[in-house]
PDB file of C-alpha atoms in Angstrom:
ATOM      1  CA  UNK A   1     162.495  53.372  63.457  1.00 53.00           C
ATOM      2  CA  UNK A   2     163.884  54.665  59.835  1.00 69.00           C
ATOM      3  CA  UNK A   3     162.271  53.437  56.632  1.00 65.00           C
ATOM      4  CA  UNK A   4     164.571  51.218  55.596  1.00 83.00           C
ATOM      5  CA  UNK A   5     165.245  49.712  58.415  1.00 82.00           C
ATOM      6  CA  UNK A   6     161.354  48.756  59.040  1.00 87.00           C
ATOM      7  CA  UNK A   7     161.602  47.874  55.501  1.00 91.00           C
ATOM      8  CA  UNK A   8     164.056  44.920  56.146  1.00 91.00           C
ATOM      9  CA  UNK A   9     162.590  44.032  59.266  1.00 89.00           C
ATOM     10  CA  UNK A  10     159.298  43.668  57.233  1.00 92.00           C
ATOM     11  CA  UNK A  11     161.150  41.522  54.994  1.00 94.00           C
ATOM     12  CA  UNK A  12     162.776  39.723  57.627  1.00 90.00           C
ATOM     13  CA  UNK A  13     159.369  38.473  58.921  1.00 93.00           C
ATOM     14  CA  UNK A  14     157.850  37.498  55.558  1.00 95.00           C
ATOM     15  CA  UNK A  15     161.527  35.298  55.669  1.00 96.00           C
ATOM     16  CA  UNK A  16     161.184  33.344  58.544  1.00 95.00           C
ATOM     17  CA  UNK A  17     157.310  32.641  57.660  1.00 96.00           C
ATOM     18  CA  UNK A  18     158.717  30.958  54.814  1.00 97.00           C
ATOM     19  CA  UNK A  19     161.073  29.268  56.279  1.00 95.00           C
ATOM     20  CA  UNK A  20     157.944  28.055  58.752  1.00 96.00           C
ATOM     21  CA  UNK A  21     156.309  27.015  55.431  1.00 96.00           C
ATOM     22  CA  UNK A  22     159.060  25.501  54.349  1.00 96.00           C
ATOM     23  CA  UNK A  23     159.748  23.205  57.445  1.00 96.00           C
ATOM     24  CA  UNK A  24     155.863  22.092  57.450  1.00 95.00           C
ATOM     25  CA  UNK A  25     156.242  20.644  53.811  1.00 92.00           C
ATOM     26  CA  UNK A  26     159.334  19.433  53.896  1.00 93.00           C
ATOM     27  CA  UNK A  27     159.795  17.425  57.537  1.00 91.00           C
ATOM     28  CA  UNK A  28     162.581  19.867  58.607  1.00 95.00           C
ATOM     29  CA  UNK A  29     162.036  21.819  61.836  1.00 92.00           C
ATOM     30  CA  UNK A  30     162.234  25.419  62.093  1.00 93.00           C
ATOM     31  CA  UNK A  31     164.029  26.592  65.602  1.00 90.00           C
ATOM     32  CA  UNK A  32     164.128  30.036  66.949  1.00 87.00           C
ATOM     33  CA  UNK A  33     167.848  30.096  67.500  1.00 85.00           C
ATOM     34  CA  UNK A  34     167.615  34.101  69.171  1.00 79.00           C
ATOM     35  CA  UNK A  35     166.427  37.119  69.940  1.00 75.00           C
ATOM     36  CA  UNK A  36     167.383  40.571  69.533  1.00 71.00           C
ATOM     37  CA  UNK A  37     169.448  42.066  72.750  1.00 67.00           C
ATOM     38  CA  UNK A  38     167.012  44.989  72.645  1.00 65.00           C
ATOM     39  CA  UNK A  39     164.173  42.882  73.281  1.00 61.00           C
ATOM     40  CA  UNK A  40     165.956  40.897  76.103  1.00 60.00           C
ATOM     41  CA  UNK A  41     166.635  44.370  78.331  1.00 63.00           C
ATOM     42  CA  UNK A  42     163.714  45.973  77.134  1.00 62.00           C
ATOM     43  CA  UNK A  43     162.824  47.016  80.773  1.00 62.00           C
ATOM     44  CA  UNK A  44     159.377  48.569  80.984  1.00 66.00           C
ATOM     45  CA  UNK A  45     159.984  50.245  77.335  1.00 65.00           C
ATOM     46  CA  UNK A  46     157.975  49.365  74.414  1.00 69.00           C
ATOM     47  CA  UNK A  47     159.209  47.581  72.163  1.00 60.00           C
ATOM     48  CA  UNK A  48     158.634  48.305  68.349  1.00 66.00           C
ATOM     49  CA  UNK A  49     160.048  45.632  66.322  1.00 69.00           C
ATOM     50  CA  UNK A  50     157.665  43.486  63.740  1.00 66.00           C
ATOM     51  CA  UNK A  51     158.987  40.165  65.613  1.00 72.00           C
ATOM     52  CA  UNK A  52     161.651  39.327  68.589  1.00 71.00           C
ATOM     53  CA  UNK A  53     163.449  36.645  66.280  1.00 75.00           C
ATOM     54  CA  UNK A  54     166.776  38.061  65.309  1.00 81.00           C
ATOM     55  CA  UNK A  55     167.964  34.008  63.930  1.00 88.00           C
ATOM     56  CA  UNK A  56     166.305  30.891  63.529  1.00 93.00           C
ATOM     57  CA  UNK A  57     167.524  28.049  61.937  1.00 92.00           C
ATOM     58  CA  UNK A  58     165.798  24.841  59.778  1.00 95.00           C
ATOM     59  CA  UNK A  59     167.057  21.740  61.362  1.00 94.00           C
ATOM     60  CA  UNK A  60     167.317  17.796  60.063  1.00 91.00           C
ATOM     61  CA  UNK A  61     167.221  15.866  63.318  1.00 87.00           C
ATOM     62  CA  UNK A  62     169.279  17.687  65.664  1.00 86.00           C
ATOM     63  CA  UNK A  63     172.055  19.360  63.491  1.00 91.00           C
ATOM     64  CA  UNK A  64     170.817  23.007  61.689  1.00 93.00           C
ATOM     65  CA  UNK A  65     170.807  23.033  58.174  1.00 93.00           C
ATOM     66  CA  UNK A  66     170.019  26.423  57.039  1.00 93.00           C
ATOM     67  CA  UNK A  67     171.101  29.258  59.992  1.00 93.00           C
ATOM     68  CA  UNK A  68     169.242  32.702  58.919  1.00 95.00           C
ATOM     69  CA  UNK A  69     169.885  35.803  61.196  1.00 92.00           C
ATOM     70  CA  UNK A  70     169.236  39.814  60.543  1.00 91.00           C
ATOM     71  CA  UNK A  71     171.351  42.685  61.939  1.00 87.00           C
ATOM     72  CA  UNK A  72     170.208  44.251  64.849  1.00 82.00           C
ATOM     73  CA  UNK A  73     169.013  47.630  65.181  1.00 79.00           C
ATOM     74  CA  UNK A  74     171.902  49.645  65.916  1.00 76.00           C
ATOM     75  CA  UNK A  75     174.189  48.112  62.772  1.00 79.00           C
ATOM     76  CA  UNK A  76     174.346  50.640  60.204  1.00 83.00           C
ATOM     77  CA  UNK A  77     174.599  48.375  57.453  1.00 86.00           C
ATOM     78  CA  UNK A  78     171.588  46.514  58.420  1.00 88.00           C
ATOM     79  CA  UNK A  79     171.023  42.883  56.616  1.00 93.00           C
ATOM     80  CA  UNK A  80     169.660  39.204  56.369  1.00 93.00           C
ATOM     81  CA  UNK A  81     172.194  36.652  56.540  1.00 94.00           C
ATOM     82  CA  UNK A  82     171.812  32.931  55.025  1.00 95.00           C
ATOM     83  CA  UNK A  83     174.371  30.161  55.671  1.00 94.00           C
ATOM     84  CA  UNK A  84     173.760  26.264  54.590  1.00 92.00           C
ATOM     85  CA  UNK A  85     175.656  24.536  57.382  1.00 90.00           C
ATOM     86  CA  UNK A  86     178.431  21.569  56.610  1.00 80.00           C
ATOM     87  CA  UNK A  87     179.579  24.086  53.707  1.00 76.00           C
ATOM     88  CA  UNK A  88     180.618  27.653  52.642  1.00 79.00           C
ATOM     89  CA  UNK A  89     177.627  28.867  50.886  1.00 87.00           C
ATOM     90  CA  UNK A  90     176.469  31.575  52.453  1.00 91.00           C
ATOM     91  CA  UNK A  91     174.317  34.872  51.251  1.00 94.00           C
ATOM     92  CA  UNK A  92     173.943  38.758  52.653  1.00 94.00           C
ATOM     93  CA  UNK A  93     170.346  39.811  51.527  1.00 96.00           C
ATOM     94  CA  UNK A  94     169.549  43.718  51.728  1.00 95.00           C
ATOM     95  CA  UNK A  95     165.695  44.968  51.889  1.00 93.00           C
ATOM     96  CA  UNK A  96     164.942  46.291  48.273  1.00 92.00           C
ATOM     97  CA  UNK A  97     161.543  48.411  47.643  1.00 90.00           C
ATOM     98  CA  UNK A  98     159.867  45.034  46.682  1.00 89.00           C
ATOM     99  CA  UNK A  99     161.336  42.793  49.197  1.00 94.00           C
ATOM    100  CA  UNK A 100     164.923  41.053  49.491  1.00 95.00           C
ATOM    101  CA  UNK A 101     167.489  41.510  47.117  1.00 95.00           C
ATOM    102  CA  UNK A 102     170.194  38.794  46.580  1.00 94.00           C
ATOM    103  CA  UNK A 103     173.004  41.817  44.819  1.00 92.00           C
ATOM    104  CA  UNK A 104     170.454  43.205  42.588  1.00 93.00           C
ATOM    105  CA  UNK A 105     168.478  40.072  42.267  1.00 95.00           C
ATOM    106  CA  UNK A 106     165.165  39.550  44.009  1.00 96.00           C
ATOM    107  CA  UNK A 107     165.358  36.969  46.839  1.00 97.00           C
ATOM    108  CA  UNK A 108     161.955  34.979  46.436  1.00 96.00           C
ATOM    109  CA  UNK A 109     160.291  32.026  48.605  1.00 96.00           C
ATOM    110  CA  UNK A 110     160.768  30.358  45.311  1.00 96.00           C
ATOM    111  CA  UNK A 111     164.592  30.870  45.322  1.00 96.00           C
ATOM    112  CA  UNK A 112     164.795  30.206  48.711  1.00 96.00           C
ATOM    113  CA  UNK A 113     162.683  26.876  48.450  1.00 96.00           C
ATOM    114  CA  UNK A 114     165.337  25.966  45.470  1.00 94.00           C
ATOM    115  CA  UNK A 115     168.681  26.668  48.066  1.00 94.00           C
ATOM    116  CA  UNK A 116     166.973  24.218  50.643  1.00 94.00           C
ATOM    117  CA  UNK A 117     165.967  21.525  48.093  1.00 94.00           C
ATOM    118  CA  UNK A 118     169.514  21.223  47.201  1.00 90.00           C
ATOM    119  CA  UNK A 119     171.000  21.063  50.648  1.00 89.00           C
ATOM    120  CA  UNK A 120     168.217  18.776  51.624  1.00 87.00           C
ATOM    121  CA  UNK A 121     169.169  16.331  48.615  1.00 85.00           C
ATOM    122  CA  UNK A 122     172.568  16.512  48.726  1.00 78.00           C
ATOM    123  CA  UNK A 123     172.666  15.795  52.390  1.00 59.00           C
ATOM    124  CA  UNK A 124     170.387  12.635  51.441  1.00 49.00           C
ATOM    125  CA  UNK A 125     173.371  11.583  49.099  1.00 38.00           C
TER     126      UNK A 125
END
């Protein structure tokens, strides 16, 4: 596996553990929605990915709210995606040398925690 590319899966994984964070603070569930196509027909060969979870989703009740996924490995352009559901916000992270960058700006637990506030709240409204 390139750099970069364990890089973002790296990044990937310290994602969805906040998203697991997120969900036990916060009374949302976090789903494993898939998993990547190379880990499905694996076979007998190893396998030599950080995690098998290429989406999961937070959900309120029974309807996702936040849907994340990453590329798979044989994308060139490899990134995270975000999408709040019920809208058209959506974001395309890339794996920086520090973690996730949102364009050139670092994608944090704290941002991330501040995108899910708001759809939680305004879906309270």
């Amino acid at each position: 596996m390139a750099h970069d590319d364990a890089r973002l899966y790296g990044c990937w994984v310290e994602l969805l553990g906040w998203m697991q964070d997120y969900a036990t603070f916060s009374g949302l569930e976090y789903v494993k929605v898939s998993d990547f196509p190379d880990y499905i027909y694996r076979m007998e060969r190893p396998y030599d990915l950080p995690t098998t979870t290429a989406s999961a989703s937070l959900n309120r009740g029974a309807q996702p709210l936040l849907i994340a996924s990453v590329s798979p490995r044989h994308v060139d352009l490899k990134a995270v995606q975000l999408r709040l559901m019920g809208g058209s916000k959506h974001w395309h992270l890339h794996a920086g040398a520090e973690g996730l960058l949102e364009g050139k700006r670092p994608f944090t637990r704290q941002r991330l925690h501040a995108l899910l506030d708001g759809a939680v709240q305004g879906g309270a409204a």
